[in-house]
Amino acid sequence: MRLLILLSVLACSSCTMQSLSQKSPFNTKVKYTARVTYYSVGQDKWGDRVACPRTPRAKEGITVAAHPDFRFGTQIFIPELKDKIGNGEFIVQDRGSAVKSKKASKGTAYVFDVFVKTQKELWRHAYNKPMYMDVYILTE
């Protein structure tokens, strides 16, 4: 009898946890398979200025541009970039028309555009990494 009660409690609690994460995916660590691209100073007129009003300049290992579904200040983790660009954790501090429109993924997935300091770093990362990576949303 105790086993039956325990199993029913576990079944109910797992359903509740699943439905909570479906209602508000940012309350927990959520994973997306997303297109990861890179940008650097000198690619456009903005240089290292970012869209986030609280952040004056982009910083390598910190700044990432993301779709407006992810508010400024949202922390993300890209395991594939750990120890390659910072510790793999980034903060949404920028936008961009290609990121907003999901252009790099042809509209099929979120695009996260990681800031790197130089064009050399941009090319090194762009050619040595997979295009799609797991991206975890840590906070909103």
CSV table of C-alpha atoms in Angstrom, one decimal:
chain,number,residue,atom,x,y,z
A,1,MET,CA,0.0,0.0,0.0
A,2,ARG,CA,2.8,2.4,0.9
A,3,LEU,CA,4.5,1.7,-2.4
A,4,LEU,CA,1.3,2.5,-4.3
A,5,ILE,CA,0.9,5.8,-2.4
A,6,LEU,CA,4.6,6.7,-3.0
A,7,LEU,CA,4.3,5.9,-6.7
A,8,SER,CA,1.2,8.1,-7.1
A,9,VAL,CA,2.8,11.0,-5.3
A,10,LEU,CA,5.9,10.8,-7.5
A,11,ALA,CA,3.7,10.6,-10.6
A,12,CYS,CA,1.7,13.7,-9.5
A,13,SER,CA,4.8,15.7,-8.6
A,14,SER,CA,6.5,15.0,-11.9
A,15,CYS,CA,3.4,16.1,-13.8
A,16,THR,CA,3.2,19.3,-11.8
A,17,MET,CA,6.9,20.0,-12.4
A,18,GLN,CA,6.5,19.4,-16.1
A,19,SER,CA,3.4,21.6,-16.4
A,20,LEU,CA,5.1,24.4,-14.5
A,21,SER,CA,8.1,24.4,-16.8
A,22,GLN,CA,5.8,24.4,-19.8
A,23,LYS,CA,3.9,27.4,-18.5
A,24,SER,CA,6.9,29.4,-17.6
A,25,PRO,CA,10.1,27.9,-19.2
A,26,PHE,CA,12.4,30.6,-17.7
A,27,ASN,CA,11.7,29.5,-14.1
A,28,THR,CA,14.0,26.5,-14.8
A,29,LYS,CA,17.0,25.7,-16.8
A,30,VAL,CA,15.6,25.4,-20.4
A,31,LYS,CA,17.5,24.0,-23.3
A,32,TYR,CA,17.2,25.1,-26.9
A,33,THR,CA,19.1,23.9,-29.9
A,34,ALA,CA,20.0,27.2,-31.5
A,35,ARG,CA,22.1,28.6,-34.3
A,36,VAL,CA,25.2,30.2,-32.8
A,37,THR,CA,26.9,32.9,-34.8
A,38,TYR,CA,29.6,35.5,-33.9
A,39,TYR,CA,30.1,39.2,-34.4
A,40,SER,CA,32.9,41.6,-33.8
A,41,VAL,CA,33.9,45.3,-33.9
A,42,GLY,CA,34.2,46.6,-37.5
A,43,GLN,CA,31.3,44.7,-39.0
A,44,ASP,CA,28.9,47.6,-38.9
A,45,LYS,CA,28.5,51.2,-37.8
A,46,TRP,CA,27.8,50.2,-34.2
A,47,GLY,CA,31.3,48.9,-33.4
A,48,ASP,CA,31.1,47.5,-29.8
A,49,ARG,CA,28.1,49.6,-28.7
A,50,VAL,CA,25.2,47.4,-27.6
A,51,ALA,CA,21.4,47.9,-27.5
A,52,CYS,CA,21.1,47.3,-23.8
A,53,PRO,CA,20.8,50.7,-22.1
A,54,ARG,CA,22.6,49.5,-18.9
A,55,THR,CA,25.7,48.3,-20.8
A,56,PRO,CA,27.8,50.8,-22.8
A,57,ARG,CA,30.1,48.3,-24.7
A,58,ALA,CA,30.2,44.7,-25.7
A,59,LYS,CA,32.7,42.5,-23.9
A,60,GLU,CA,34.1,39.2,-25.1
A,61,GLY,CA,33.0,36.3,-22.9
A,62,ILE,CA,30.0,38.2,-21.7
A,63,THR,CA,27.9,39.8,-24.4
A,64,VAL,CA,25.5,37.9,-26.6
A,65,ALA,CA,22.8,39.3,-29.0
A,66,ALA,CA,19.5,37.4,-28.8
A,67,HIS,CA,15.9,37.5,-30.0
A,68,PRO,CA,13.6,39.9,-28.1
A,69,ASP,CA,12.0,36.8,-26.5
A,70,PHE,CA,15.0,36.9,-24.2
A,71,ARG,CA,15.1,40.1,-22.1
A,72,PHE,CA,18.3,42.1,-21.6
A,73,GLY,CA,20.1,40.6,-18.6
A,74,THR,CA,19.0,37.0,-19.4
A,75,GLN,CA,21.9,34.7,-18.6
A,76,ILE,CA,22.6,31.8,-20.9
A,77,PHE,CA,25.1,29.0,-21.0
A,78,ILE,CA,26.6,27.4,-24.2
A,79,PRO,CA,28.6,24.3,-23.1
A,80,GLU,CA,30.3,24.0,-26.5
A,81,LEU,CA,32.0,27.4,-25.9
A,82,LYS,CA,33.1,26.7,-22.3
A,83,ASP,CA,36.8,27.6,-22.0
A,84,LYS,CA,36.8,28.8,-25.6
A,85,ILE,CA,35.0,32.1,-25.2
A,86,GLY,CA,35.1,32.9,-21.5
A,87,ASN,CA,33.4,30.2,-19.4
A,88,GLY,CA,30.5,29.7,-21.8
A,89,GLU,CA,28.2,31.9,-19.8
A,90,PHE,CA,26.9,35.0,-21.5
A,91,ILE,CA,24.4,37.8,-20.8
A,92,VAL,CA,21.9,39.1,-23.4
A,93,GLN,CA,23.0,42.7,-23.9
A,94,ASP,CA,22.4,43.2,-27.6
A,95,ARG,CA,19.9,42.7,-30.4
A,96,GLY,CA,20.3,42.8,-34.2
A,97,SER,CA,18.1,42.5,-37.2
A,98,ALA,CA,19.4,39.1,-38.2
A,99,VAL,CA,19.0,37.8,-34.6
A,100,LYS,CA,15.4,39.2,-34.4
A,101,SER,CA,14.4,37.6,-37.7
A,102,LYS,CA,16.2,34.4,-37.0
A,103,LYS,CA,17.9,34.9,-40.4
A,104,ALA,CA,20.9,32.6,-39.8
A,105,SER,CA,18.5,29.7,-39.0
A,106,LYS,CA,16.1,30.5,-41.9
A,107,GLY,CA,13.5,31.2,-39.3
A,108,THR,CA,13.5,27.7,-37.8
A,109,ALA,CA,15.4,28.3,-34.5
A,110,TYR,CA,16.6,31.0,-32.2
A,111,VAL,CA,19.9,32.7,-33.1
A,112,PHE,CA,22.5,33.7,-30.5
A,113,ASP,CA,25.2,36.0,-31.8
A,114,VAL,CA,28.3,35.9,-29.5
A,115,PHE,CA,30.6,38.9,-29.4
A,116,VAL,CA,34.3,38.4,-29.9
A,117,LYS,CA,37.0,41.1,-29.8
A,118,THR,CA,38.6,40.7,-33.2
A,119,GLN,CA,37.8,39.6,-36.7
A,120,LYS,CA,40.5,36.9,-36.3
A,121,GLU,CA,38.7,35.4,-33.3
A,122,LEU,CA,35.4,35.6,-35.3
A,123,TRP,CA,36.8,33.6,-38.1
A,124,ARG,CA,38.5,31.1,-35.8
A,125,HIS,CA,35.2,30.4,-34.0
A,126,ALA,CA,33.0,30.5,-37.0
A,127,TYR,CA,34.9,27.8,-38.8
A,128,ASN,CA,35.8,25.5,-36.0
A,129,LYS,CA,32.5,25.1,-34.2
A,130,PRO,CA,29.2,23.4,-35.1
A,131,MET,CA,26.6,25.8,-36.4
A,132,TYR,CA,23.9,24.6,-34.0
A,133,MET,CA,24.5,24.1,-30.3
A,134,ASP,CA,22.7,23.5,-27.1
A,135,VAL,CA,21.9,26.8,-25.3
A,136,TYR,CA,20.6,26.8,-21.7
A,137,ILE,CA,18.6,29.7,-20.4
A,138,LEU,CA,19.8,30.1,-16.8
A,139,THR,CA,17.9,33.2,-15.7
A,140,GLU,CA,15.5,35.7,-17.2
